[in-house]
XYZ file of C-alpha atoms in Angstrom:
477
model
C 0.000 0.000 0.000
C 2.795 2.245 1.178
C 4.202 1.944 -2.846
C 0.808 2.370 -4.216
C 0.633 6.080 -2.126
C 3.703 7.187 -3.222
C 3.243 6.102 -6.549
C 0.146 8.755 -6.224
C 2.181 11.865 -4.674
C 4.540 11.067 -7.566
C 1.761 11.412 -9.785
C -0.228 14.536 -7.827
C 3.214 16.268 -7.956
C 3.837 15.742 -11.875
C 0.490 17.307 -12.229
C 1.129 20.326 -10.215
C 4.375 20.912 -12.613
C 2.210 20.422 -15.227
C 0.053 22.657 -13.820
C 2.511 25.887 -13.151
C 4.574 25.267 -17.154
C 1.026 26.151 -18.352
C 0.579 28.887 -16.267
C 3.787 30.418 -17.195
C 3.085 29.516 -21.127
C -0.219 31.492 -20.711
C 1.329 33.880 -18.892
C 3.832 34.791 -21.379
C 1.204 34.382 -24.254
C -0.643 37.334 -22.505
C 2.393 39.310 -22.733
C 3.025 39.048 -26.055
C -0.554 39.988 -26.829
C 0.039 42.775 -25.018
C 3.053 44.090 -26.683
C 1.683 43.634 -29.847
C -1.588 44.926 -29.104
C -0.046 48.238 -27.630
C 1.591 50.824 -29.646
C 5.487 50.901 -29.069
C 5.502 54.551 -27.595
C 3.034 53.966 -24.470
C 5.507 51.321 -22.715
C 8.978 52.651 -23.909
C 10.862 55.892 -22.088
C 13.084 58.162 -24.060
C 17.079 57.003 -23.219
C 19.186 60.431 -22.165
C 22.558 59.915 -24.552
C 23.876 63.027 -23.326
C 27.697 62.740 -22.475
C 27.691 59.034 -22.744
C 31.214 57.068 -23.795
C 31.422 55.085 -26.097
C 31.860 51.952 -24.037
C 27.936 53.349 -22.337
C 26.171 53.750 -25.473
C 27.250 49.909 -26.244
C 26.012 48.847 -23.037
C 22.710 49.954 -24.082
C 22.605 48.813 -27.492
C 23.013 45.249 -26.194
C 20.461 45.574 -23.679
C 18.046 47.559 -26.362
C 18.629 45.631 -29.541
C 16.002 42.945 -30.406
C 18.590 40.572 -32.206
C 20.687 40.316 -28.855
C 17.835 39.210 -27.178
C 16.499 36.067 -29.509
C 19.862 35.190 -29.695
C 19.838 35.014 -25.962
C 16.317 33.218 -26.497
C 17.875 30.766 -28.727
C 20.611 29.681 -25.624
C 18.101 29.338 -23.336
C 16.248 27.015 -25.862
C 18.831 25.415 -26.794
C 19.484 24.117 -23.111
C 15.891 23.388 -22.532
C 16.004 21.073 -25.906
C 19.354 19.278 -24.079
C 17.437 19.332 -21.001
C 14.059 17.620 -22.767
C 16.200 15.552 -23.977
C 17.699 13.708 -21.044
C 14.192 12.417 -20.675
C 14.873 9.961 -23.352
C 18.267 8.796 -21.359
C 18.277 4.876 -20.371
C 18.811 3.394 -16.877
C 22.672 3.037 -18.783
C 23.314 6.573 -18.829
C 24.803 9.673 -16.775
C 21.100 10.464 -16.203
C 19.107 6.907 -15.019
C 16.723 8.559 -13.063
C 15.592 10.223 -15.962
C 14.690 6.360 -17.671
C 11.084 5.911 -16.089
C 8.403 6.260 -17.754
C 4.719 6.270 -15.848
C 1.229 6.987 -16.696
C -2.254 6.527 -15.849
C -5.274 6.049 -17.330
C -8.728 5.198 -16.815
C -12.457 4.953 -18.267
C -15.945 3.836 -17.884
C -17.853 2.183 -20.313
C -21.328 1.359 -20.514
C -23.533 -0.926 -22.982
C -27.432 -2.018 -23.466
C -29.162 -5.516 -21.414
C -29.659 -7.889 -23.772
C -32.408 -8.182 -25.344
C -34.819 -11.460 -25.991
C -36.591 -9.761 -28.778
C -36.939 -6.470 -30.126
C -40.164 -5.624 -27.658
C -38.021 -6.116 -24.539
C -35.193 -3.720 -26.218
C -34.736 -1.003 -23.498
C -32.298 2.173 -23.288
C -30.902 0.587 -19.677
C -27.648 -0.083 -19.700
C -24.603 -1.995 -17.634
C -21.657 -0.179 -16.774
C -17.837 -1.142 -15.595
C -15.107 0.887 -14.714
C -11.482 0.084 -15.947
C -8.113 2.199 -14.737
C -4.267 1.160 -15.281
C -0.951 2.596 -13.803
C 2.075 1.303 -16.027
C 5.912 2.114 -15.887
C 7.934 1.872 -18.831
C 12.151 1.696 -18.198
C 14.135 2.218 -21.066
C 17.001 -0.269 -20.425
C 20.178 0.245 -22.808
C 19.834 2.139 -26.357
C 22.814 1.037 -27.721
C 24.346 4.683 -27.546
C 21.373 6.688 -29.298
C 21.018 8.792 -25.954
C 24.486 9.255 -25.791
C 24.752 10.576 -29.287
C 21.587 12.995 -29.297
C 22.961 14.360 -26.098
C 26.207 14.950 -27.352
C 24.146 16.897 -30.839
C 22.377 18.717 -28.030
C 25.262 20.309 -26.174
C 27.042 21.204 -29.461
C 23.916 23.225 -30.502
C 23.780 24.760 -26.839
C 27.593 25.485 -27.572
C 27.118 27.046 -31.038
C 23.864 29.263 -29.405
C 25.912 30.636 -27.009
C 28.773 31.595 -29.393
C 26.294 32.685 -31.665
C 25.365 35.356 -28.855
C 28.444 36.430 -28.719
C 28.768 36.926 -32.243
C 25.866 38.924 -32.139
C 27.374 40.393 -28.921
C 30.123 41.715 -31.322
C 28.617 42.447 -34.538
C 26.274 45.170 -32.323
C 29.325 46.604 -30.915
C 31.199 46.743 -34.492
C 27.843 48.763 -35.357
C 27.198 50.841 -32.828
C 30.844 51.876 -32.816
C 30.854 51.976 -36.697
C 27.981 54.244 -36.602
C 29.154 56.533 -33.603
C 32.573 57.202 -35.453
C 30.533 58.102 -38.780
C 28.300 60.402 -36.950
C 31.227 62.272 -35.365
C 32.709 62.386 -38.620
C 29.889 63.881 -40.345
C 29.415 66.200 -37.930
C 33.026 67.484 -37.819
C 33.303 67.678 -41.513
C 29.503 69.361 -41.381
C 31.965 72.390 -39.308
C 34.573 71.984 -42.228
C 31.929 73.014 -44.600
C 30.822 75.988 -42.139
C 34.771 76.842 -42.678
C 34.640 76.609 -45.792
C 31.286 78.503 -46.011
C 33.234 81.139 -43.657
C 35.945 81.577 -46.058
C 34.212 82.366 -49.007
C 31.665 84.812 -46.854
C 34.738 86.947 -45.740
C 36.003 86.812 -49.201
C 32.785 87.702 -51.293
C 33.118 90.722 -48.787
C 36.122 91.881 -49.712
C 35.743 91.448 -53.231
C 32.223 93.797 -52.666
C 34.243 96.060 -51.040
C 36.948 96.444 -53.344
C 35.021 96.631 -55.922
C 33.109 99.738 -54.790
C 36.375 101.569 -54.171
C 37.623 100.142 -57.906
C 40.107 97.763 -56.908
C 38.648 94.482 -58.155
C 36.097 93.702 -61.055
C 32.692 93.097 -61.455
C 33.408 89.696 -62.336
C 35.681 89.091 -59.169
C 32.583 89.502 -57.042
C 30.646 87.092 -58.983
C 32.962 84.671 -59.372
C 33.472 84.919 -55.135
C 29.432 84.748 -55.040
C 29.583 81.444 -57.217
C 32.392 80.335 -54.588
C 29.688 80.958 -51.885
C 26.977 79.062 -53.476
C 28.833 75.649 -53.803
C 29.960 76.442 -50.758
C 26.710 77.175 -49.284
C 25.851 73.566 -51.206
C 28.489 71.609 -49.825
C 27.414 72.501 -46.370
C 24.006 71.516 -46.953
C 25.143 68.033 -48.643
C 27.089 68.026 -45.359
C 24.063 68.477 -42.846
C 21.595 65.777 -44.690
C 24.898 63.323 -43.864
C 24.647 64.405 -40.353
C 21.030 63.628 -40.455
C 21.731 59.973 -42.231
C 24.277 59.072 -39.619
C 22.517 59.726 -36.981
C 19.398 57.712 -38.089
C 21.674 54.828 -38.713
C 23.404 55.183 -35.501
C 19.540 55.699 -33.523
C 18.659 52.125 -35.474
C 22.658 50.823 -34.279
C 21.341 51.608 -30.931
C 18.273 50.018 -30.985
C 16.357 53.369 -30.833
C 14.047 55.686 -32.508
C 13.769 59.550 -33.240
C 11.195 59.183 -30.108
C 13.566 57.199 -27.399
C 16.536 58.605 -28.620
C 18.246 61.988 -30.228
C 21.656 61.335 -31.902
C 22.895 65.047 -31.187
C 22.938 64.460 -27.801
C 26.240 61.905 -28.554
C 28.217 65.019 -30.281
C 30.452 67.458 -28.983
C 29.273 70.993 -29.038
C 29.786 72.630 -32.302
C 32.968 74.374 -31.305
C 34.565 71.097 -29.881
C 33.606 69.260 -33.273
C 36.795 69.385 -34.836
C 39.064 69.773 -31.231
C 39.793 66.596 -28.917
C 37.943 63.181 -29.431
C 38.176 61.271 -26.540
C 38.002 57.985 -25.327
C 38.953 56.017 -28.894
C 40.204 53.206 -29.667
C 43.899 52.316 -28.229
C 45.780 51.945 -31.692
C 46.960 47.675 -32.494
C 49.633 46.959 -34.342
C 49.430 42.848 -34.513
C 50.066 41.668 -37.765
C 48.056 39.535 -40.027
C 49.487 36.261 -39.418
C 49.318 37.086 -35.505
C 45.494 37.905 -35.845
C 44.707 35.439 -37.615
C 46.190 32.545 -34.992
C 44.378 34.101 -32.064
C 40.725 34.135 -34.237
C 41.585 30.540 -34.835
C 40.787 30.024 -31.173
C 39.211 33.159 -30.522
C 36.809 34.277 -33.757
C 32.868 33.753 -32.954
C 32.245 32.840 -36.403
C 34.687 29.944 -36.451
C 33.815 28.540 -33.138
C 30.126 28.302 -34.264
C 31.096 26.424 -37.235
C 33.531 24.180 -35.336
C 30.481 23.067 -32.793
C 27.877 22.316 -35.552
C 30.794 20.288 -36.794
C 31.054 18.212 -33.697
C 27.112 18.149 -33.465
C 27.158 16.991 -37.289
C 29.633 14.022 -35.951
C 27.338 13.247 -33.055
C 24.571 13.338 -35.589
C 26.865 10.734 -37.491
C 26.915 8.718 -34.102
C 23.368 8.752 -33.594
C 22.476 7.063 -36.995
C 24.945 4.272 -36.305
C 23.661 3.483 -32.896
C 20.168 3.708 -34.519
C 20.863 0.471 -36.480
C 21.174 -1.453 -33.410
C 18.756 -2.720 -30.918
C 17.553 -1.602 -27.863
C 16.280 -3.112 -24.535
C 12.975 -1.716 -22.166
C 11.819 -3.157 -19.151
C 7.840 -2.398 -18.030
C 5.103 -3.216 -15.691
C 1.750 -1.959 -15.042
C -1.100 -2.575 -12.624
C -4.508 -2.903 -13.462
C -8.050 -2.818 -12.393
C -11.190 -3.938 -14.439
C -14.365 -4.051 -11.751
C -13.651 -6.217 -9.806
C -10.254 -7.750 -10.799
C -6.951 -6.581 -10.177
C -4.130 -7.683 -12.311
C -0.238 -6.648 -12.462
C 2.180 -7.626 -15.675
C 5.889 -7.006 -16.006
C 7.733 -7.796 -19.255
C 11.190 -7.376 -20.430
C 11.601 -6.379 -24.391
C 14.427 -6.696 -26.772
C 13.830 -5.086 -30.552
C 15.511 -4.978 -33.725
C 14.425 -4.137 -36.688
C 15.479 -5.907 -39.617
C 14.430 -4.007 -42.811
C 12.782 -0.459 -43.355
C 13.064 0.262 -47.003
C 17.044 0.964 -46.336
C 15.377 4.250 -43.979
C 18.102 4.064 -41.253
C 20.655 2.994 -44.036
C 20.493 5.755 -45.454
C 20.029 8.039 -42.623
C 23.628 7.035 -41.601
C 24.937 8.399 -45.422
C 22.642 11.720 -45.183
C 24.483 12.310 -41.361
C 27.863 11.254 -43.283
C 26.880 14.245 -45.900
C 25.900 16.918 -43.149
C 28.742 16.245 -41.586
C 31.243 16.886 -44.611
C 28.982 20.056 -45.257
C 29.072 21.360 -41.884
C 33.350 20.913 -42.388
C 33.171 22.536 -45.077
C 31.567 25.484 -43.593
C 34.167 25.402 -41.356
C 36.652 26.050 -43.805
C 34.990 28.624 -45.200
C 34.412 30.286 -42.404
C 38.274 30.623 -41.559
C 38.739 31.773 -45.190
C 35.837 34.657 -44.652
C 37.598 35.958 -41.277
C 40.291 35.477 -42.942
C 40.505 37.521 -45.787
C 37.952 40.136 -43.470
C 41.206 40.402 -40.750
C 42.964 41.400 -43.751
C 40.883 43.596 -44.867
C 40.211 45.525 -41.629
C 44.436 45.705 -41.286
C 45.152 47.007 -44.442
C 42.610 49.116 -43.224
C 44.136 50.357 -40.190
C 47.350 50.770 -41.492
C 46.279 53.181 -44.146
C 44.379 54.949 -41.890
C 47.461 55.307 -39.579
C 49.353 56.545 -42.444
C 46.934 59.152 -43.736
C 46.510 60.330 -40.442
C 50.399 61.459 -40.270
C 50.378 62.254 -44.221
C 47.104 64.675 -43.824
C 48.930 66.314 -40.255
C 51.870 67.145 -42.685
C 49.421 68.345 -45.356
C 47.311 70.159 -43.249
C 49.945 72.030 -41.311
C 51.176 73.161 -44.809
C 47.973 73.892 -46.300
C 47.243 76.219 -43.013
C 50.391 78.157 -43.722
C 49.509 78.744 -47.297
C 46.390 79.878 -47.203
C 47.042 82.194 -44.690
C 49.813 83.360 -47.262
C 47.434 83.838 -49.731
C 44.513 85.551 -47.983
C 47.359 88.152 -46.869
C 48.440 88.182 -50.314
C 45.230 88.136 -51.824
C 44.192 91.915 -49.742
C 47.411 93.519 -51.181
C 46.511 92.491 -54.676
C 49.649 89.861 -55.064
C 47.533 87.102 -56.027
C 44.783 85.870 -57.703
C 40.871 84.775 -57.131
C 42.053 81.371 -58.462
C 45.314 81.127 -56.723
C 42.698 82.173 -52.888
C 40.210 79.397 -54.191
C 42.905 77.110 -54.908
C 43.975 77.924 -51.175
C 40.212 77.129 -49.410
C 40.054 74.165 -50.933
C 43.593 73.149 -50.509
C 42.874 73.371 -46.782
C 39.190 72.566 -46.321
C 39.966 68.855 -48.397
C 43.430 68.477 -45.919
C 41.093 68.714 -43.068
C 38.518 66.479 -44.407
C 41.405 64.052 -44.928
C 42.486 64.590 -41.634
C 38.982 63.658 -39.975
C 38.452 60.600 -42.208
C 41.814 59.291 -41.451
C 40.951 59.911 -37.942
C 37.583 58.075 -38.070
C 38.683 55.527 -40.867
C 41.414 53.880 -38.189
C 38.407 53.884 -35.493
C 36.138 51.871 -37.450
C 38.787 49.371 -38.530
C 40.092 48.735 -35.045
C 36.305 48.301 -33.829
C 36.167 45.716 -36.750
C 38.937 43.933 -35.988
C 38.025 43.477 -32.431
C 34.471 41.918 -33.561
C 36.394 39.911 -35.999
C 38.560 38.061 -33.215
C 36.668 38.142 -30.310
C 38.645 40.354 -28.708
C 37.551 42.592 -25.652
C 37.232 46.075 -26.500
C 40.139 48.424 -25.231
C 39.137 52.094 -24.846
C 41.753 54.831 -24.646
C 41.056 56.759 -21.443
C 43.568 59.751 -22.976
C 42.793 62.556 -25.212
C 43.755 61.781 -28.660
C 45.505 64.303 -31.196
C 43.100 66.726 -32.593
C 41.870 66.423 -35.750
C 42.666 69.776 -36.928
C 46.176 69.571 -35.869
């Protein structure tokens, strides 16, 4: 009897599991209804960017971005399909409580007297109740548990790489798009330069003219100078405006939750002191490419679907073979009781060549998931070389357009001294403008080129981020 009532608080307690997993399903099906049925504004706050590092504003993209959260959906599935699946585990295994198998059932069933003749036919009937309690034990699979489980963990293995892939590729975006932003809005104050320039000159050019010291067509030539100029700047703010947007969607935000030009220096600071970039690397290529060998998030996912390809291989092999199950069950048909036990060995001899051929289909996945390995060490590898050359021509612009703009600085303040004592030319003080407006626009892209390359490379090799806590150069130095 004692069995018989623990047998029942086993079963009383399954149900009350049962019980609270539906509860939480419904539960979470109510709050999905509820996001969808609600408009994104009413449950979302704006985020304050204001004087946030770079390092911060990552922080919250991670936190904000919907891709970083199914792929941290996808882990937790991922264990929970490992987890189901150590339900399937024999008494032979790691897990052999896991092996039993119980249920219960019962019914009642009723049917008509019999009848004599039609005339004593009546709608009374006899009924008898029936119930059962069996437990199943699966024995020894031959190694199918062991396989699947192995599949299992590979896939949990890949999911949680895979997070940190995405992990990585929202930080190479985020900082991607916050290094373009500050770059279109420093070269946004080049083109108010540049505007500047060709203001103070159109008014000297007016102003000579009415004292008959310059020509007519010396102030409309320096009016045309304005007007691209004027142009350029606008081209200039609309790219502000663009990398913003794409830096608000980097983030995870919107126009509402978020405003981009709360991220940017003031205006005057725009082309002064960046701080907190990237500290400058100087591996080489062979160097980067042996530490994303062990490192990379893209080749460690490939490498674990590999192994869960193999285990896949495993499985179909063991599959072939037979497998051993123990049961017994207790029944009751009123009045009788009855118990049965039964030990069962099964092979199966022929299925059409099925599990034949399911061994040479895991065979094929497997060579295709190697393959994808290999190809995934070619794609880093050639992107590591990529983001290097990169780098390095960034680094060398950046000390080529110092050199250039220091020089171009010098000359056009030459010129525009020249240019009021009548030495020079409208062409030779438009040649001058330019000269140093495009030095300084090299200057910032160099600048902002090098950051965007060493924020790729880190994503590239799974390499933790390291942020400069010193003021860098400026960029109009």
């Amino acid at each position: 009897m004692s069995h018989f009532i623990n047998i029942l608080i086993f079963i009383f307690a399954s149900i009350l599991a049962g019980c609270a997993v539906v509860s939480n399903a419904r539960q979470e099906q109510r709050n999905v209804a509820d996001k969808t049925s609600c408009d994104a504004l009413c449950k979302t706050n704006s985020i304050n960017l204001t004087n946030l590092s770079l390092e911060s504003l990552v922080t919250i993209a991670l936190s904000n971005r919907p891709s970083v959260v199914s792929a941290k959906l996808a882990v937790e599935d991922a264990r929970l399909a490992l987890k189901q699946l150590a339900s399937d585990a024999p008494v032979v295994s790691a897990t052999p409580w896991t092996a039993a198998k119980s249920s219960v059932s019962a019914s009642h069933s009723e049917s008509s007297k019999i009848a004599d003749d039609l005339d004593d036919l009546r709608f009374s009937t006899d009924g008898s109740f029936s119930g059962s309690i069996s437990l199943s034990l699966l024995v020894y699979d031959f190694g199918r548990y062991g396989a699947s489980a192995s599949a299992a963990a590979e896939e949990v293995v890949s999911a949680e790489k895979s997070l940190v892939d995405v992990g990585f590729k929202v930080f190479e975006e985020v900082s991607s798009a916050y290094f373009t932003l500050h770059e279109k809005a420093a070269l946004l104050e080049v083109a108010y330069t540049n505007e500047f320039e060709y203001s103070e000159h159109l008014k000297r050019a007016e102003d000579s003219l009415a004292v008959g010291e310059a020509k007519q067509l010396d102030v409309t030539r320096a009016r045309l100078d304005l007007s691209r100029a004027k142009e350029a700047m606008i081209a200039s703010s609309n790219a502000v405006i663009t990398a913003g947007a794409e830096f608000l969607r980097a983030m995870g935000l919107d126009a509402v939750h978020g405003d981009f030009y709360e991220v940017l220096p003031p205006p005057s600071d725009r082309l002064g002191l960046m701080r907190k970039a990237f500290a400058s690397t100087s591996f080489s290529a062979d160097e980067a490419f042996s530490f994303a060998q062990t490192n990379s998030p893209a080749i460690a996912i490939a490498r674990a679907r590999l192994r869960s390809a193999s285990s896949r291989v495993d499985y179909a092999i063991a599959d072939l073979r037979p497998s051993i199950s123990a049961g017994a069950s207790l029944k009751f048909t009123d009045p009788v009781w009855a118990w049965s036990w039964a030990v069962d060995a099964a092979q199966s001899l022929f299925q059409g060549f099925r599990k034949t051929t399911a061994v040479e289909r895991s065979v094929v996945s497997m060579k295709i998931a190697s393959s994808n390995v290999d190809e995934a060490q070619q794609a880093v590898s050639e992107a590591i070389e990529i983001a290097l050359a990169d780098r390095d021509n960034s680094l060398k612009a950046r000390d080529t357009a110092r050199t250039s703009l220091r020089q171009a600085r010098e000359n056009l303040d030459t010129v525009k001294m020249q240019y009021q004592l009548g030495d020079v030319s409208r062409i030779e003080f438009t040649e001058g403008v330019s000269a140093f407006v495009d030095a300084l626009g090299s200057s910032i892209s160099a600048f902002y080129g090098q950051q965007r390359a060493e924020a790729q490379l880190f994503s590239l090799l799974g390499l933790k981020p390291v942020y400069s806590q010193s003021d860098v150069r400026g960029l109009n130095e």
